[in-house]
Amino acid sequence: MEKLRKILSYFDIPKGAYQFEFISNGLINDTFLVKEGCESNYILQKINTSVFKNVNGLVKNIAIILSQLDHTAYEKVHLINTKTGKPILNWENEIWRLMNYIPDSHVYNTTNDVQIAFETGKILGLFHNLVKGLHPQELEITIQNFHNLTYRYAQFLEAYENASDTHLQEAYHEIDFVKNNISTLLSIDFDKIPLRICHNDTKLNNVLFSIDKKALCLIDLDTLMPGFFLYDFGDAIRTLVNPVTEDERDLSLIMFDKMMFSSFLKGLKKSGLKFTQTERESLHFGAILMPFLHGIRALTDYLEKNKYYKVAYANQNLDRCKSLFRFAELAVENTNFMKEEIQNRFEILE
Ligand code: GN1
Ligand code: MG
């Protein structure tokens, strides 16, 4: 608490009797809600610099994108400068930043509310519409090969070679799942899909909502990078269409909720975002690729004894992997449904 108070004192905000509440959603950075009495005022965050090695690039990307997000239907979370006018604080080799808190805003970790799905589609489309005027190469790469499955598979193979027998036994079925499915997933041709500026972490709890369930904006802009729309599509679908969290242990609760999928598409359509034909044809694949890719990453980290993600217990990464792979299976089963829905809704192509 004393340390947090000290860190906060470097930022250019009014003096106050601030309290700190740890927010446990994120798996990488350390996040605190800064409150004064009952009122929430700021979000204070320590950036994990072993994951985000290019902090200057990250800060530059956020500034570029925030300057594009001016729209009456888009509420911005911005960085608050330090007293010396810097967007981040370098304090004893730790990197901290402070952001405004939008009053009464909140996130959903899971939902089965179709209005939330509609709003998520709409805000994602609006975000892409607002940033599409920029050239993707204007952004710096904050994490190399972030959504590159070839690279993630290579990392997995290395972890597999070095894993303990116990870990290999415990993860026997998941390792098998990777081996059985990897070649199909790697065979997808990305060549003709246009590169866009993507958020690259559009899970449901990175969408901020107002009390009356209106989506306000996307948060967590650290992975803004060039990418394919199917990435953002897939991350939204895997967290919206499935009513339970990504570390759910009861696999029978994992579902592919078609109504939620359709509502998300309706919202996306409402935003007016347009796709090329190859892009439109690739979207359903995002809903399969992203849970698979996150599953491989979780499995790799499990085999490496939790070096990367924060975990609440030793097998949490394995539980995440099982649940993500189960959702990937359900997405495969729903391929035709997804293709038809996408085709029916997005007839006008650029
Ligand atoms: C990590 O920390 P958080 O929750 O924003 C990860 C994402 C995953 C997510 C959950 C930089 O994000 O890719 O979607 O966990 N971010 C990074 O699976 O690795
Ligand atoms: Mg993130």
XYZ file of C-alpha atoms and ligand atoms in Angstrom:
370
model
C 0.000 0.000 0.000
C 2.778 2.433 0.936
C 4.602 1.544 -2.247
C 1.476 2.117 -4.358
C 0.880 5.443 -2.629
C 4.456 6.464 -3.410
C 4.095 5.474 -7.070
C 0.805 7.330 -7.377
C 2.415 10.474 -5.985
C 4.517 10.802 -9.157
C 1.422 11.224 -11.346
C -0.213 14.532 -12.112
C -3.470 14.118 -10.159
C -5.085 15.973 -7.253
C -3.870 15.000 -3.768
C -6.276 12.624 -2.008
C -6.678 9.797 0.521
C -6.514 7.081 -2.107
C -7.096 3.371 -1.482
C -6.031 0.522 -3.771
C -7.981 -2.542 -4.817
C -6.223 -5.340 -6.701
C -8.005 -6.400 -9.903
C -7.257 -10.044 -10.583
C -8.563 -10.402 -14.160
C -5.294 -10.008 -16.070
C -2.753 -12.787 -16.431
C 0.219 -10.546 -17.258
C 0.233 -7.010 -15.795
C -0.571 -6.030 -12.168
C -3.684 -3.856 -12.041
C -5.167 -1.781 -9.205
C -8.325 0.256 -8.931
C -7.545 3.558 -7.211
C -10.442 4.768 -5.042
C -11.158 7.682 -2.824
C -13.933 6.739 -0.388
C -16.627 4.957 -2.419
C -15.594 6.663 -5.598
C -13.349 4.877 -8.128
C -10.999 7.318 -9.797
C -8.121 5.667 -11.635
C -6.563 2.441 -12.811
C -2.924 2.004 -11.814
C -0.968 -0.661 -13.626
C 2.496 -2.180 -13.506
C 3.538 -3.351 -16.958
C 5.122 -6.791 -17.074
C 8.358 -5.953 -18.871
C 9.511 -9.529 -19.286
C 6.467 -9.964 -21.556
C 6.384 -6.421 -23.009
C 10.035 -5.780 -23.791
C 9.355 -2.903 -26.175
C 7.647 -0.517 -23.740
C 8.455 2.573 -25.807
C 6.841 0.987 -28.849
C 3.838 -0.005 -26.751
C 3.372 3.543 -25.438
C 3.826 4.980 -28.933
C 1.220 2.582 -30.376
C -1.320 3.526 -27.715
C -0.821 7.241 -28.388
C -1.252 6.741 -32.147
C -4.422 4.700 -31.710
C -5.993 6.904 -29.037
C -5.662 9.849 -31.415
C -7.834 7.905 -33.901
C -10.583 6.946 -31.486
C -12.494 10.230 -31.451
C -16.148 9.348 -31.893
C -19.294 10.183 -29.959
C -20.072 6.481 -29.519
C -16.577 5.636 -28.288
C -15.456 6.549 -24.793
C -11.704 6.728 -24.306
C -9.543 5.448 -21.506
C -6.388 7.566 -21.679
C -3.047 7.679 -19.951
C -2.495 10.275 -17.233
C 0.945 11.856 -17.366
C 3.470 11.980 -14.563
C 4.241 15.345 -12.994
C 7.209 15.577 -15.362
C 4.906 15.114 -18.375
C 5.681 11.453 -19.193
C 2.983 8.903 -20.123
C 4.674 6.208 -18.009
C 6.697 6.143 -14.805
C 10.007 4.333 -14.568
C 10.353 3.670 -10.820
C 13.176 1.473 -9.535
C 13.219 -0.455 -12.813
C 9.474 -0.981 -12.746
C 7.215 0.575 -15.369
C 3.915 1.996 -14.113
C 1.073 3.860 -15.792
C -2.106 5.531 -14.640
C -5.405 5.693 -16.521
C -8.727 7.411 -15.975
C -11.590 5.265 -14.677
C -14.885 5.803 -16.499
C -17.484 6.204 -13.728
C -19.675 3.140 -13.155
C -18.049 1.235 -15.990
C -17.452 -2.480 -15.639
C -16.497 -5.632 -17.520
C -18.128 -9.044 -17.854
C -16.019 -12.158 -17.507
C -18.845 -14.310 -18.866
C -22.397 -13.686 -19.997
C -25.302 -15.228 -21.848
C -26.956 -11.894 -22.501
C -27.554 -11.305 -26.215
C -27.466 -7.527 -25.751
C -23.888 -7.802 -24.480
C -23.018 -9.885 -27.543
C -24.611 -7.310 -29.872
C -22.792 -4.444 -28.143
C -19.462 -6.284 -28.269
C -19.821 -6.773 -32.028
C -20.755 -3.137 -32.473
C -17.858 -1.697 -30.470
C -15.339 -4.034 -32.113
C -16.563 -2.916 -35.539
C -16.450 0.729 -34.518
C -12.901 0.342 -33.211
C -11.798 -1.191 -36.523
C -13.617 1.462 -38.525
C -11.849 4.201 -36.563
C -8.335 2.786 -36.943
C -8.557 1.522 -40.500
C -7.291 4.789 -42.003
C -3.856 4.155 -40.526
C -1.317 1.938 -42.169
C -0.751 -1.189 -40.023
C 3.019 -0.794 -40.390
C 2.827 2.483 -38.491
C 2.513 0.407 -35.343
C 5.470 -1.184 -33.617
C 5.476 -4.860 -32.768
C 4.983 -5.154 -29.013
C 5.275 -8.972 -28.913
C 6.924 -10.732 -31.846
C 4.894 -13.569 -33.417
C 2.090 -13.056 -30.920
C -0.618 -14.892 -32.884
C 1.724 -16.856 -35.137
C 0.703 -20.509 -34.797
C 3.901 -21.837 -36.437
C 5.901 -20.029 -33.769
C 3.579 -21.094 -30.940
C 3.816 -24.712 -32.116
C 7.629 -24.514 -32.143
C 7.539 -23.162 -28.568
C 5.247 -26.037 -27.616
C 7.613 -28.636 -29.164
C 10.532 -27.237 -27.225
C 8.557 -27.310 -23.966
C 7.422 -30.858 -24.788
C 11.047 -32.017 -25.295
C 12.056 -30.611 -21.920
C 8.963 -31.412 -19.834
C 8.966 -33.721 -16.810
C 7.387 -37.186 -17.107
C 4.652 -36.203 -14.671
C 3.714 -33.171 -16.750
C 3.748 -35.237 -19.942
C 1.472 -37.829 -18.360
C -0.946 -35.282 -16.929
C -1.222 -33.520 -20.285
C -1.268 -36.693 -22.385
C -4.661 -36.039 -24.040
C -3.985 -32.370 -24.728
C -0.593 -33.147 -26.307
C -2.378 -35.670 -28.481
C -4.978 -33.071 -29.418
C -2.218 -30.745 -30.618
C -0.552 -33.498 -32.655
C -3.853 -34.507 -34.267
C -4.978 -31.019 -35.220
C -1.902 -28.917 -35.840
C -1.410 -29.721 -39.529
C -4.999 -28.743 -40.455
C -4.673 -25.469 -38.590
C -1.283 -24.685 -40.095
C -2.543 -25.295 -43.619
C -4.619 -22.119 -43.712
C -3.337 -19.612 -46.242
C -3.215 -16.068 -44.906
C -1.724 -14.595 -48.083
C -4.804 -12.897 -49.472
C -6.267 -11.752 -46.169
C -5.715 -8.003 -45.690
C -3.530 -6.878 -42.836
C -5.271 -4.516 -40.427
C -4.469 -2.829 -37.190
C -5.824 -5.253 -34.618
C -6.372 -5.089 -30.884
C -5.194 -8.699 -30.570
C -6.775 -9.396 -27.185
C -10.498 -8.840 -27.724
C -11.762 -11.219 -25.054
C -15.057 -10.192 -23.497
C -13.496 -8.761 -20.340
C -11.509 -6.299 -22.440
C -14.750 -4.553 -23.408
C -15.900 -1.868 -21.007
C -19.657 -1.472 -20.402
C -21.872 1.171 -18.863
C -24.533 0.304 -16.271
C -27.185 0.211 -18.978
C -25.172 -2.397 -20.899
C -23.807 -0.150 -23.625
C -20.297 -1.025 -24.775
C -18.083 1.999 -24.143
C -14.686 1.017 -25.527
C -12.013 -1.661 -25.742
C -9.452 -1.671 -22.953
C -5.982 -3.235 -22.647
C -4.304 -1.735 -25.713
C -0.892 -3.348 -25.141
C -1.121 -5.778 -28.016
C -2.184 -3.276 -30.685
C -0.296 -4.542 -33.712
C -0.804 -5.405 -37.353
C -2.911 -8.555 -37.648
C -5.888 -10.171 -39.335
C -9.468 -9.366 -38.381
C -10.086 -13.053 -37.763
C -7.861 -12.761 -34.640
C -10.099 -10.153 -33.027
C -13.187 -11.965 -34.265
C -12.007 -15.276 -32.775
C -11.034 -13.874 -29.378
C -14.414 -12.175 -29.043
C -16.292 -15.326 -30.085
C -14.390 -17.723 -27.828
C -15.271 -15.638 -24.759
C -18.803 -14.511 -25.687
C -20.349 -17.590 -27.191
C -19.080 -19.799 -24.357
C -20.980 -19.116 -21.090
C -18.103 -20.170 -18.774
C -14.554 -18.929 -18.132
C -11.518 -20.182 -20.010
C -10.313 -22.198 -17.002
C -13.648 -23.980 -16.417
C -12.930 -27.517 -15.195
C -16.347 -28.996 -15.884
C -16.042 -29.429 -19.632
C -19.745 -30.289 -19.944
C -20.530 -26.622 -19.203
C -18.602 -25.368 -22.227
C -20.970 -24.484 -25.023
C -21.207 -22.808 -28.376
C -24.262 -20.583 -28.000
C -25.605 -19.901 -31.482
C -27.852 -17.058 -30.370
C -24.876 -15.239 -28.893
C -22.914 -15.771 -32.105
C -25.732 -14.319 -34.212
C -26.184 -11.334 -31.892
C -22.474 -10.567 -32.060
C -22.681 -10.640 -35.874
C -25.695 -8.312 -35.813
C -23.714 -5.805 -33.745
C -20.697 -6.116 -36.012
C -22.907 -5.533 -39.034
C -24.484 -2.505 -37.361
C -21.031 -0.917 -37.028
C -20.831 -0.793 -40.818
C -17.440 -2.523 -40.951
C -16.832 -4.062 -44.373
C -14.755 -7.068 -45.331
C -13.103 -8.261 -48.505
C -14.257 -11.624 -49.733
C -11.179 -13.523 -48.516
C -11.452 -11.796 -45.175
C -15.121 -12.695 -44.816
C -14.330 -16.302 -45.708
C -11.626 -16.418 -43.028
C -13.741 -15.192 -40.105
C -15.188 -18.505 -38.921
C -11.648 -19.858 -38.848
C -10.747 -17.241 -36.225
C -13.254 -18.836 -33.837
C -11.359 -22.140 -34.204
C -7.804 -20.792 -34.390
C -7.895 -18.495 -31.368
C -9.021 -21.024 -28.720
C -6.586 -23.525 -30.232
C -3.723 -21.024 -30.169
C -4.452 -19.884 -26.605
C -4.798 -23.549 -25.633
C -1.328 -24.348 -27.034
C 0.121 -21.339 -25.233
C -1.450 -22.448 -21.938
C -0.249 -26.034 -22.481
C 3.292 -24.846 -23.254
C 3.310 -22.777 -20.089
C 2.011 -25.735 -18.071
C 4.834 -27.922 -19.449
C 7.291 -25.146 -18.553
C 5.917 -24.951 -14.997
C 4.076 -21.634 -15.352
C 6.861 -19.292 -16.422
C 4.648 -16.910 -18.376
C 1.081 -16.634 -17.088
C 0.089 -15.838 -13.530
C -1.605 -18.892 -12.048
C -3.747 -19.336 -8.940
C -2.815 -23.053 -8.642
C -0.264 -25.346 -10.285
C -2.562 -26.963 -12.883
C -4.495 -23.869 -13.895
C -2.754 -23.602 -17.252
C -3.646 -27.220 -17.998
C -7.275 -26.554 -17.034
C -7.277 -23.508 -19.338
C -5.859 -25.622 -22.137
C -8.505 -28.357 -21.702
C -11.306 -25.846 -21.695
C -9.941 -23.888 -24.670
C -9.445 -27.085 -26.700
C -13.005 -28.162 -25.876
C -14.288 -24.849 -27.201
C -12.130 -25.218 -30.331
C -13.798 -28.612 -30.915
C -17.243 -27.053 -30.556
C -16.277 -24.276 -32.958
C -15.212 -26.912 -35.519
C -18.583 -28.645 -35.075
C -20.285 -25.328 -35.740
C -18.248 -24.464 -38.844
C -21.150 -24.663 -41.288
C -23.434 -22.682 -39.021
C -20.797 -19.940 -38.659
C -20.060 -19.808 -42.384
C -23.752 -19.512 -43.271
C -24.442 -16.860 -40.666
C -21.446 -14.799 -41.762
C -22.342 -15.121 -45.414
C -25.994 -14.207 -44.819
C -25.170 -11.102 -42.852
C -22.204 -9.635 -44.655
C -23.241 -9.604 -48.271
C -21.761 -6.201 -49.114
C -18.045 -6.423 -49.580
C -15.498 -3.724 -50.227
C -3.279 -12.630 -21.435
O -3.263 -10.539 -19.186
P -4.394 -10.593 -20.109
O -5.549 -11.347 -19.517
O -4.773 -9.255 -20.679
C -2.658 -12.793 -22.808
C -3.754 -12.905 -23.866
C -4.751 -13.992 -23.495
C -5.255 -13.787 -22.073
C -6.171 -14.864 -21.590
C 0.234 -10.470 -23.553
O -3.947 -11.399 -21.421
O -3.157 -13.226 -25.102
O -5.884 -13.912 -24.331
O -4.150 -13.686 -21.163
N -1.818 -11.635 -23.097
C -0.510 -11.736 -23.346
O -6.030 -16.045 -22.241
O 0.076 -12.812 -23.416
Mg -4.126 -8.363 -22.509
